[in-house]
C-alpha angles and dihedrals in degrees: 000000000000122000127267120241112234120190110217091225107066110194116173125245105266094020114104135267104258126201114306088025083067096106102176128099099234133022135188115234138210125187134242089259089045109263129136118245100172151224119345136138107278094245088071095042084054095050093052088048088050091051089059089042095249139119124249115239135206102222097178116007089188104064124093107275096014107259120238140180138205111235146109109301102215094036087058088040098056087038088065095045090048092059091049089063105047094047081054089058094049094049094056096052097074131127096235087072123117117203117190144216122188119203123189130216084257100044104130118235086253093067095041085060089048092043088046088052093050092049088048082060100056085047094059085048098057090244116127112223129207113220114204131185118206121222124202115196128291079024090068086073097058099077092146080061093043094052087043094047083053094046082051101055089042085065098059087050105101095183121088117256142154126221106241095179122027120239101286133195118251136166098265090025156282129334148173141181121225126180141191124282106232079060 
């Protein structure tokens, strides 16, 4: 086996390019308040954000001359990270999510009432839920037991919902998707 070739500076994948990483000729600055100061080779950009005890940052690497800013490194750094997240959140709440309960041929009537006030929940929130129930062998001949268990489990829900697929075969099952009425 060869030896792998490790740079000293590790940088991860979507983080920028800091100070000596910076590989274009020139490079367009902007200053810690904000201010343009123009175009210059990025050696001399390093040297006036290490004056004011900064790191130089590469903002936008595609641009024309590659545009850079004068600012603390691991603050910008956790500011970017902070918005994907954010972004991620928002992207999840959605009302196009489908949350999911699975209910079995042996579930008790106890956890049926557990599982329907978890699913009232995700109806108060806007989500549609897919309720499955999983059958295990022999069971996967007893369909006329499987509508009914649904049925079953339907009748413990107290929020207001409408089917919006029928119970349907599958492999494992049987499921169907409800969702809430003021959809």
């Amino acid at each position: 086996m060869g030896r792998r070739n490790y740079s000293r500076s590790r940088r991860r994948k979507n983080q920028p390019r800091k100070n000596e990483q910076i590989r274009a000729q020139e490079v367009r600055v902007i200053d810690d308040s904000g201010e343009n100061i123009g175009v210059m080779p990025p050696e001399e950009a390093i040297e006036i954000a290490k004056e004011k005890g900064l790191d130089l940052v590469e903002i936008s690497g595609k641009a024309n001359p590659p545009v850079t800013r004068i600012m603390e490194y691991g603050k910008y750094v956790y500011q970017q990270e902070k918005k994907e997240r954010e972004a991620k959140k928002k992207q999840q709440t959605g009302k196009n999510v489908t949350k999911g309960v699975r209910i079995s041929m042996t579930t008790s009537d106890h956890d049926m009432e557990t599982k329907a006030s978890m699913v009232d929940k995700f109806l108060k929130k806007g989500y549609k839920v897919k309720v499955e129930i999983i059958m295990r062998g022999r069971e996967k001949a007893l369909k006329d037991r499987a509508n009914n268990k649904l049925n079953d489990f339907l009748d413990f829900l107290t929020e207001e919902y409408t089917i919006e697929q029928k119970p349907k075969r599958y492999p494992r099952g049987m499921q169907m998707m409800i969702q809430p009425n003021n959809q």
